Amino acid sequence: MTATTATTGPEPSASPGLPEPVGDPPLLEVRNLTVTYGGTVPAVRGVDLRVEAGQKLGIAGESGCGKSTLALALLRLLPATAKLTGEILLDGEDVLTMKWGRLRAVRWAGASIVFQGAMHSLNAVHRVGDQIAEPILLHSTRTTPAAARKRAGELLEQVGLPAARARAYPHELSGGQRQRVMIAMALACDPRLIIADEPTTALDVMIQAQILRLIEQLVADQDVGLIMISHDLAVLADTCDRLSVMYAGRVVEEGPARQVYAEARHPYGRALSAAFPRIGDPASRRAPRGLPGDPPDPAALPGGCTFHPRCPVALDSCATEDQELREAGGERRAACVLVNAPAADDSRSTS
Ligand code: ADP
Ligand code: MG
């Protein structure tokens, strides 16, 4: 049985006084997305996501859970060995069936990605200003190289760097400055969705905080959607509106970010939030606890619930029975046999 999402009531992003046209598609809707590498490695298994314009979705999970595969799949940036099924609707248009010309237009302008590790994503032999200007020129035949360079300078200032740094080569910049350049590049074509894959993982803590604030501020100013990927649930809880927690290629928990962080319903969500306590938050003053073991190799997934070998509360049946996402109270859903429907005693009449 597949769980279905029913949306009732006004969308949270609807402008006050201006009802949204009925049937307007969300900015991004991913339906039952699977990605299999080389025919044998199911790295993403049946993921559903939804991001409204101006909304910030966090995707959490340990290394190897399929987060980057999912991010790259959204713009079809995966190697040819990856086979994709499902739907990736960007403004209602399916990225998976787009022709190449259309896909090129959608990359950068529809959605853009900030990768982890800016040093590897920037070209070492070109000035950063030229690298920012490149997608602008690619997307607008009317823009002159001089205008694109000017815009690159403005974008650098927008991300907190002097416009004159456009003449620098990547190796002349610090890690934090390079990540700012990546963000400027991601903004270059005014995308409606920004996907940030561990944008601060390679940076030290102080710089991490600055880059996160910068991303938050840019998203708020421009009303774009954000997908922020991190293994650090506390960072996502601070930055995002909603959270999806991934394990072994699936979303195992989703809901409002603060709720998921503060009281996750899936034991994996709980383990992740215990592993990343929020600094200075008295409500979460608990000792960080490591979760023993590692996520499974997608080429050899355990049967039943894929989390059961590491789960502190697993039942015998978890070794054989897989779990779908189910309603878990509030606007939350979790894929755990121990999650009961909210108010189960008096809600029988709702189904
Ligand atoms: P995350 O970003 O959560 O760390 P990834 O999406 O990078 O996870 O990886 C998910 C799984 O897919 C891992 O087991 C990884 O080894 C595998 N994987 C990633 N890229 C490839 C690839 N190009 N070919 C085969 N397997 C891959
Ligand atoms: Mg990754």
CSV table of C-alpha atoms and ligand atoms in Angstrom, one decimal:
chain,number,residue,atom,x,y,z
A,1,MET,CA,0.0,0.0,0.0
A,2,THR,CA,1.3,3.4,-0.9
A,3,ALA,CA,0.7,6.4,1.3
A,4,THR,CA,-0.8,9.3,-0.5
A,5,THR,CA,-0.4,13.0,0.4
A,6,ALA,CA,-3.6,15.0,0.5
A,7,THR,CA,-3.3,18.7,0.6
A,8,THR,CA,-6.2,20.5,2.2
A,9,GLY,CA,-6.6,24.1,3.2
A,10,PRO,CA,-4.6,27.1,1.9
A,11,GLU,CA,-1.0,26.6,0.9
A,12,PRO,CA,1.3,28.2,3.4
A,13,SER,CA,3.0,30.2,0.7
A,14,ALA,CA,-0.1,31.8,-0.7
A,15,SER,CA,0.1,35.6,-0.7
A,16,PRO,CA,-2.3,37.2,1.8
A,17,GLY,CA,-5.4,38.4,0.0
A,18,LEU,CA,-4.4,36.9,-3.3
A,19,PRO,CA,-5.7,33.4,-3.6
A,20,GLU,CA,-3.3,31.2,-5.6
A,21,PRO,CA,-4.8,30.0,-8.9
A,22,VAL,CA,-6.3,26.5,-8.3
A,23,GLY,CA,-4.1,23.8,-9.6
A,24,ASP,CA,-0.9,25.8,-9.7
A,25,PRO,CA,1.9,23.2,-9.6
A,26,PRO,CA,4.4,23.4,-6.7
A,27,LEU,CA,7.9,24.7,-7.6
A,28,LEU,CA,9.2,21.1,-7.4
A,29,GLU,CA,7.4,17.9,-7.0
A,30,VAL,CA,9.3,14.6,-7.0
A,31,ARG,CA,7.2,11.5,-7.3
A,32,ASN,CA,8.5,8.0,-6.7
A,33,LEU,CA,12.0,8.7,-7.9
A,34,THR,CA,14.4,5.8,-8.2
A,35,VAL,CA,18.1,6.0,-9.2
A,36,THR,CA,20.0,2.7,-9.9
A,37,TYR,CA,23.7,2.7,-10.7
A,38,GLY,CA,24.9,0.1,-13.1
A,39,GLY,CA,21.7,-1.9,-12.8
A,40,THR,CA,22.6,-3.2,-9.4
A,41,VAL,CA,23.0,-0.3,-7.0
A,42,PRO,CA,19.7,1.2,-6.0
A,43,ALA,CA,21.0,4.5,-4.5
A,44,VAL,CA,17.6,6.2,-4.4
A,45,ARG,CA,14.4,4.2,-3.9
A,46,GLY,CA,11.0,5.7,-4.4
A,47,VAL,CA,11.5,9.2,-3.0
A,48,ASP,CA,8.7,11.8,-3.0
A,49,LEU,CA,9.5,15.5,-2.3
A,50,ARG,CA,7.7,18.7,-2.6
A,51,VAL,CA,9.0,22.3,-2.4
A,52,GLU,CA,6.8,25.4,-2.8
A,53,ALA,CA,8.2,28.7,-4.1
A,54,GLY,CA,10.1,30.4,-1.2
A,55,GLN,CA,10.2,27.2,0.9
A,56,LYS,CA,13.3,25.7,2.3
A,57,LEU,CA,13.5,21.9,2.5
A,58,GLY,CA,16.3,20.1,4.3
A,59,ILE,CA,17.5,16.6,3.4
A,60,ALA,CA,19.4,14.9,6.1
A,61,GLY,CA,21.1,11.5,6.4
A,62,GLU,CA,24.5,10.0,6.9
A,63,SER,CA,27.1,9.6,4.1
A,64,GLY,CA,26.0,7.0,1.6
A,65,CYS,CA,22.2,7.4,2.1
A,66,GLY,CA,21.7,8.8,-1.5
A,67,LYS,CA,21.5,12.5,-0.8
A,68,SER,CA,23.9,13.6,-3.5
A,69,THR,CA,22.5,11.1,-6.0
A,70,LEU,CA,19.1,12.6,-5.4
A,71,ALA,CA,20.4,16.2,-5.8
A,72,LEU,CA,22.2,15.4,-9.1
A,73,ALA,CA,19.2,13.5,-10.3
A,74,LEU,CA,17.0,16.6,-10.0
A,75,LEU,CA,18.9,18.2,-12.9
A,76,ARG,CA,19.9,14.9,-14.6
A,77,LEU,CA,23.5,15.5,-13.8
A,78,LEU,CA,24.3,11.8,-13.1
A,79,PRO,CA,26.6,9.6,-15.1
A,80,ALA,CA,25.1,7.5,-17.9
A,81,THR,CA,25.3,4.4,-15.8
A,82,ALA,CA,22.5,5.8,-13.6
A,83,LYS,CA,19.0,4.8,-14.6
A,84,LEU,CA,16.2,7.0,-13.3
A,85,THR,CA,12.5,6.3,-13.0
A,86,GLY,CA,9.7,8.4,-11.6
A,87,GLU,CA,8.8,12.0,-12.1
A,88,ILE,CA,10.7,15.3,-11.3
A,89,LEU,CA,8.2,18.1,-11.9
A,90,LEU,CA,9.8,21.5,-11.9
A,91,ASP,CA,7.0,24.0,-12.3
A,92,GLY,CA,4.9,21.1,-13.5
A,93,GLU,CA,7.4,20.1,-16.3
A,94,ASP,CA,9.1,16.7,-16.0
A,95,VAL,CA,12.9,17.0,-16.0
A,96,LEU,CA,13.2,13.3,-16.8
A,97,THR,CA,11.5,13.6,-20.2
A,98,MET,CA,12.8,17.0,-21.2
A,99,LYS,CA,14.7,17.3,-24.5
A,100,TRP,CA,18.3,18.4,-24.1
A,101,GLY,CA,17.8,21.9,-25.3
A,102,ARG,CA,15.1,22.5,-22.7
A,103,LEU,CA,17.2,20.8,-20.0
A,104,ARG,CA,20.1,23.1,-20.7
A,105,ALA,CA,17.8,26.1,-20.3
A,106,VAL,CA,16.4,24.7,-17.0
A,107,ARG,CA,19.9,24.1,-15.6
A,108,TRP,CA,21.0,27.3,-13.9
A,109,ALA,CA,17.8,29.3,-14.7
A,110,GLY,CA,15.2,26.9,-13.4
A,111,ALA,CA,17.3,25.3,-10.7
A,112,SER,CA,21.0,25.5,-9.8
A,113,ILE,CA,23.3,23.5,-7.6
A,114,VAL,CA,25.9,24.5,-5.1
A,115,PHE,CA,28.1,21.4,-4.6
A,116,GLN,CA,30.1,20.4,-1.6
A,117,GLY,CA,33.8,21.2,-2.0
A,118,ALA,CA,34.0,24.3,-4.2
A,119,MET,CA,37.7,23.7,-5.1
A,120,HIS,CA,36.7,20.7,-7.2
A,121,SER,CA,33.7,22.4,-8.8
A,122,LEU,CA,35.6,25.6,-10.0
A,123,ASN,CA,37.9,25.5,-12.9
A,124,ALA,CA,41.5,26.1,-11.6
A,125,VAL,CA,42.7,27.9,-14.8
A,126,HIS,CA,39.9,30.5,-15.2
A,127,ARG,CA,39.3,33.7,-13.3
A,128,VAL,CA,36.3,33.3,-11.0
A,129,GLY,CA,34.5,36.3,-12.6
A,130,ASP,CA,34.7,34.6,-16.0
A,131,GLN,CA,33.3,31.4,-14.5
A,132,ILE,CA,30.3,33.3,-13.1
A,133,ALA,CA,29.8,35.1,-16.4
A,134,GLU,CA,29.8,31.8,-18.3
A,135,PRO,CA,26.3,30.6,-17.4
A,136,ILE,CA,24.9,34.1,-17.9
A,137,LEU,CA,26.3,34.2,-21.5
A,138,LEU,CA,25.1,30.7,-22.1
A,139,HIS,CA,21.6,31.6,-21.2
A,140,SER,CA,21.1,35.0,-22.7
A,141,THR,CA,22.1,35.6,-26.3
A,142,ARG,CA,21.4,39.3,-25.8
A,143,THR,CA,24.0,39.7,-23.0
A,144,THR,CA,27.4,41.0,-24.1
A,145,PRO,CA,30.6,39.7,-22.5
A,146,ALA,CA,31.1,43.1,-20.9
A,147,ALA,CA,27.6,43.1,-19.4
A,148,ALA,CA,28.1,39.5,-18.1
A,149,ARG,CA,31.3,40.5,-16.4
A,150,LYS,CA,29.6,43.5,-14.8
A,151,ARG,CA,26.9,41.2,-13.6
A,152,ALA,CA,29.5,38.8,-12.2
A,153,GLY,CA,31.0,41.7,-10.2
A,154,GLU,CA,27.5,42.5,-8.8
A,155,LEU,CA,26.9,38.9,-7.9
A,156,LEU,CA,30.2,38.8,-6.0
A,157,GLU,CA,29.2,41.8,-4.0
A,158,GLN,CA,25.8,40.2,-3.3
A,159,VAL,CA,27.6,37.2,-1.7
A,160,GLY,CA,29.9,39.5,0.3
A,161,LEU,CA,33.0,39.7,-1.9
A,162,PRO,CA,34.5,42.8,-3.5
A,163,ALA,CA,33.7,42.9,-7.2
A,164,ALA,CA,37.4,43.2,-7.9
A,165,ARG,CA,37.8,39.6,-6.7
A,166,ALA,CA,36.4,38.6,-10.1
A,167,ARG,CA,39.9,38.7,-11.4
A,168,ALA,CA,41.1,36.1,-8.9
A,169,TYR,CA,41.8,32.5,-9.7
A,170,PRO,CA,40.3,29.9,-7.4
A,171,HIS,CA,43.6,29.1,-5.6
A,172,GLU,CA,43.9,32.7,-4.6
A,173,LEU,CA,40.7,32.5,-2.5
A,174,SER,CA,40.1,30.9,0.8
A,175,GLY,CA,37.6,28.0,1.1
A,176,GLY,CA,34.9,30.2,2.4
A,177,GLN,CA,35.5,32.7,-0.5
A,178,ARG,CA,35.4,29.9,-3.0
A,179,GLN,CA,32.1,28.7,-1.6
A,180,ARG,CA,30.8,32.3,-1.9
A,181,VAL,CA,31.8,32.3,-5.6
A,182,MET,CA,29.9,29.0,-6.1
A,183,ILE,CA,26.8,30.6,-4.6
A,184,ALA,CA,27.2,33.7,-6.8
A,185,MET,CA,27.4,31.3,-9.8
A,186,ALA,CA,24.3,29.5,-8.6
A,187,LEU,CA,22.5,32.8,-8.5
A,188,ALA,CA,23.8,34.0,-11.8
A,189,CYS,CA,20.7,33.1,-13.9
A,190,ASP,CA,18.1,33.9,-11.3
A,191,PRO,CA,17.0,30.3,-10.6
A,192,ARG,CA,13.7,29.6,-8.9
A,193,LEU,CA,15.2,26.7,-6.9
A,194,ILE,CA,18.7,26.4,-5.4
A,195,ILE,CA,20.0,23.0,-4.4
A,196,ALA,CA,22.9,23.2,-1.9
A,197,ASP,CA,24.6,19.9,-1.3
A,198,GLU,CA,26.6,20.0,1.9
A,199,PRO,CA,27.6,23.6,1.1
A,200,THR,CA,29.5,24.1,4.3
A,201,THR,CA,30.9,20.7,5.1
A,202,ALA,CA,34.4,21.5,4.0
A,203,LEU,CA,34.6,24.8,5.9
A,204,ASP,CA,35.5,25.6,9.5
A,205,VAL,CA,32.7,26.3,12.0
A,206,MET,CA,32.8,30.1,11.9
A,207,ILE,CA,32.8,30.3,8.1
A,208,GLN,CA,30.1,27.6,8.0
A,209,ALA,CA,27.8,29.9,10.0
A,210,GLN,CA,28.5,32.8,7.7
A,211,ILE,CA,27.8,30.9,4.6
A,212,LEU,CA,24.5,29.4,6.0
A,213,ARG,CA,23.3,32.9,7.0
A,214,LEU,CA,24.2,34.1,3.5
A,215,ILE,CA,22.2,31.3,1.8
A,216,GLU,CA,19.3,32.0,4.1
A,217,GLN,CA,19.3,35.7,3.4
A,218,LEU,CA,19.6,35.3,-0.4
A,219,VAL,CA,16.7,32.8,-0.4
A,220,ALA,CA,14.6,35.1,1.7
A,221,ASP,CA,15.4,38.2,-0.4
A,222,GLN,CA,14.7,36.5,-3.8
A,223,ASP,CA,11.8,34.2,-2.8
A,224,VAL,CA,13.5,31.2,-4.4
A,225,GLY,CA,13.0,27.6,-3.2
A,226,LEU,CA,15.9,25.9,-1.4
A,227,ILE,CA,16.9,22.3,-1.0
A,228,MET,CA,19.7,22.1,1.6
A,229,ILE,CA,21.5,18.8,2.1
A,230,SER,CA,23.5,18.0,5.1
A,231,HIS,CA,24.3,15.2,7.5
A,232,ASP,CA,23.9,17.8,10.3
A,233,LEU,CA,20.2,17.8,11.4
A,234,ALA,CA,20.8,20.7,13.8
A,235,VAL,CA,22.0,22.9,10.9
A,236,LEU,CA,19.0,21.9,8.8
A,237,ALA,CA,16.6,22.5,11.7
A,238,ASP,CA,17.9,26.1,12.0
A,239,THR,CA,17.8,26.8,8.3
A,240,CYS,CA,14.9,25.0,6.8
A,241,ASP,CA,11.1,24.9,7.0
A,242,ARG,CA,10.7,21.2,6.4
A,243,LEU,CA,12.9,18.2,6.7
A,244,SER,CA,13.2,14.9,5.0
A,245,VAL,CA,15.5,12.3,6.6
A,246,MET,CA,17.0,9.8,4.2
A,247,TYR,CA,18.2,6.3,5.0
A,248,ALA,CA,19.4,3.7,2.5
A,249,GLY,CA,18.0,5.7,-0.5
A,250,ARG,CA,14.6,6.3,1.0
A,251,VAL,CA,12.9,9.1,3.0
A,252,VAL,CA,12.2,7.5,6.3
A,253,GLU,CA,10.8,10.6,8.1
A,254,GLU,CA,9.5,14.0,7.0
A,255,GLY,CA,7.8,17.0,8.6
A,256,PRO,CA,8.3,20.5,9.9
A,257,ALA,CA,12.0,21.0,10.5
A,258,ARG,CA,11.9,22.0,14.2
A,259,GLN,CA,9.5,19.1,15.1
A,260,VAL,CA,11.6,16.5,13.3
A,261,TYR,CA,14.7,17.8,15.0
A,262,ALA,CA,13.1,18.1,18.5
A,263,GLU,CA,11.1,14.9,18.5
A,264,ALA,CA,11.8,12.7,15.6
A,265,ARG,CA,9.3,9.8,15.2
A,266,HIS,CA,11.7,7.4,13.4
A,267,PRO,CA,14.5,5.9,15.5
A,268,TYR,CA,17.0,6.9,12.7
A,269,GLY,CA,15.8,10.5,12.9
A,270,ARG,CA,16.2,10.4,16.7
A,271,ALA,CA,19.7,9.0,16.4
A,272,LEU,CA,20.7,11.8,13.9
A,273,SER,CA,19.3,14.5,16.1
A,274,ALA,CA,21.1,13.1,19.2
A,275,ALA,CA,24.3,13.0,17.2
A,276,PHE,CA,24.0,16.7,16.3
A,277,PRO,CA,22.9,18.6,19.4
A,278,ARG,CA,22.2,22.2,18.9
A,279,ILE,CA,24.8,24.4,20.6
A,280,GLY,CA,23.3,26.6,23.3
A,281,ASP,CA,19.8,25.1,23.1
A,282,PRO,CA,18.8,24.1,26.7
A,283,ALA,CA,16.0,22.0,25.4
A,284,SER,CA,18.4,19.7,23.6
A,285,ARG,CA,21.1,19.5,26.3
A,286,ARG,CA,21.7,15.8,25.9
A,287,ALA,CA,25.0,14.0,25.4
A,288,PRO,CA,25.8,13.4,21.7
A,289,ARG,CA,25.5,9.8,21.1
A,290,GLY,CA,27.0,8.0,18.2
A,291,LEU,CA,24.9,5.5,16.2
A,292,PRO,CA,26.8,2.3,15.9
A,293,GLY,CA,27.6,0.9,12.5
A,294,ASP,CA,27.1,2.4,9.0
A,295,PRO,CA,24.3,2.8,6.6
A,296,PRO,CA,24.1,-0.4,4.4
A,297,ASP,CA,25.7,-0.7,1.0
A,298,PRO,CA,22.8,-0.2,-1.5
A,299,ALA,CA,24.1,-3.1,-3.5
A,300,ALA,CA,23.4,-5.4,-0.5
A,301,LEU,CA,20.5,-4.0,1.5
A,302,PRO,CA,19.2,-5.9,4.5
A,303,GLY,CA,15.7,-7.4,4.2
A,304,GLY,CA,12.7,-5.9,6.0
A,305,CYS,CA,13.3,-2.4,7.3
A,306,THR,CA,16.7,-1.5,6.1
A,307,PHE,CA,17.4,0.3,9.4
A,308,HIS,CA,16.7,-2.8,11.6
A,309,PRO,CA,20.3,-4.0,12.0
A,310,ARG,CA,21.2,-0.7,13.7
A,311,CYS,CA,17.8,0.0,15.3
A,312,PRO,CA,17.8,0.2,19.1
A,313,VAL,CA,14.0,-0.5,19.3
A,314,ALA,CA,13.6,-3.0,16.4
A,315,LEU,CA,11.0,-5.8,16.8
A,316,ASP,CA,11.5,-9.3,15.4
A,317,SER,CA,9.2,-8.5,12.6
A,318,CYS,CA,11.4,-5.6,11.4
A,319,ALA,CA,13.8,-8.1,10.0
A,320,THR,CA,11.2,-9.2,7.4
A,321,GLU,CA,8.6,-6.4,7.1
A,322,ASP,CA,9.4,-3.3,5.2
A,323,GLN,CA,7.7,-0.1,6.2
A,324,GLU,CA,6.1,2.7,4.1
A,325,LEU,CA,5.9,6.3,5.3
A,326,ARG,CA,2.8,6.7,7.5
A,327,GLU,CA,1.1,9.5,9.3
A,328,ALA,CA,3.0,10.3,12.5
A,329,GLY,CA,1.1,13.2,14.1
A,330,GLY,CA,1.1,16.8,13.1
A,331,GLU,CA,2.3,17.1,9.6
A,332,ARG,CA,4.8,14.4,10.1
A,333,ARG,CA,5.2,11.1,8.5
A,334,ALA,CA,7.6,8.3,9.4
A,335,ALA,CA,8.4,4.8,8.1
A,336,CYS,CA,8.5,2.9,11.4
A,337,VAL,CA,6.3,0.1,12.6
A,338,LEU,CA,6.3,1.7,16.1
A,339,VAL,CA,4.6,4.9,14.8
A,340,ASN,CA,0.9,4.8,15.4
A,341,ALA,CA,-1.6,6.9,13.6
A,342,PRO,CA,-2.2,10.1,15.7
A,343,ALA,CA,-5.0,9.9,18.1
A,344,ALA,CA,-5.6,6.3,17.0
A,345,ASP,CA,-8.3,5.9,19.6
A,346,ASP,CA,-10.7,8.4,18.2
A,347,SER,CA,-9.7,8.7,14.5
A,348,ARG,CA,-11.3,5.6,13.1
A,349,SER,CA,-14.0,7.5,11.4
A,350,THR,CA,-11.5,9.5,9.2
A,351,SER,CA,-10.5,6.7,6.9
B,1,ADP,P1,25.3,10.7,0.1
B,1,ADP,O1,25.4,12.0,-0.7
B,1,ADP,O2,24.1,10.6,1.0
B,1,ADP,O3,26.6,10.5,0.8
B,1,ADP,P2,25.5,9.3,-2.4
B,1,ADP,O4,24.4,9.7,-3.3
B,1,ADP,O5,26.8,10.0,-2.7
B,1,ADP,O6,25.2,9.5,-0.9
B,1,ADP,O7,25.8,7.8,-2.6
B,1,ADP,C1,24.7,6.8,-2.4
B,1,ADP,C2,25.2,5.5,-2.8
B,1,ADP,O8,25.4,5.4,-4.2
B,1,ADP,C3,26.5,5.1,-2.1
B,1,ADP,O9,26.5,3.7,-1.7
B,1,ADP,C4,27.5,5.3,-3.2
B,1,ADP,O10,28.6,4.4,-3.1
B,1,ADP,C5,26.7,5.0,-4.5
B,1,ADP,N1,27.2,5.7,-5.6
B,1,ADP,C6,27.3,7.1,-5.7
B,1,ADP,N2,27.7,7.5,-6.9
B,1,ADP,C7,27.9,6.3,-7.6
B,1,ADP,C8,28.3,6.0,-9.0
B,1,ADP,N3,28.6,7.0,-9.8
B,1,ADP,N4,28.3,4.7,-9.3
B,1,ADP,C9,28.0,3.7,-8.5
B,1,ADP,N5,27.6,3.9,-7.2
B,1,ADP,C10,27.5,5.2,-6.8
B,2,MG,MG,26.8,13.5,-0.7
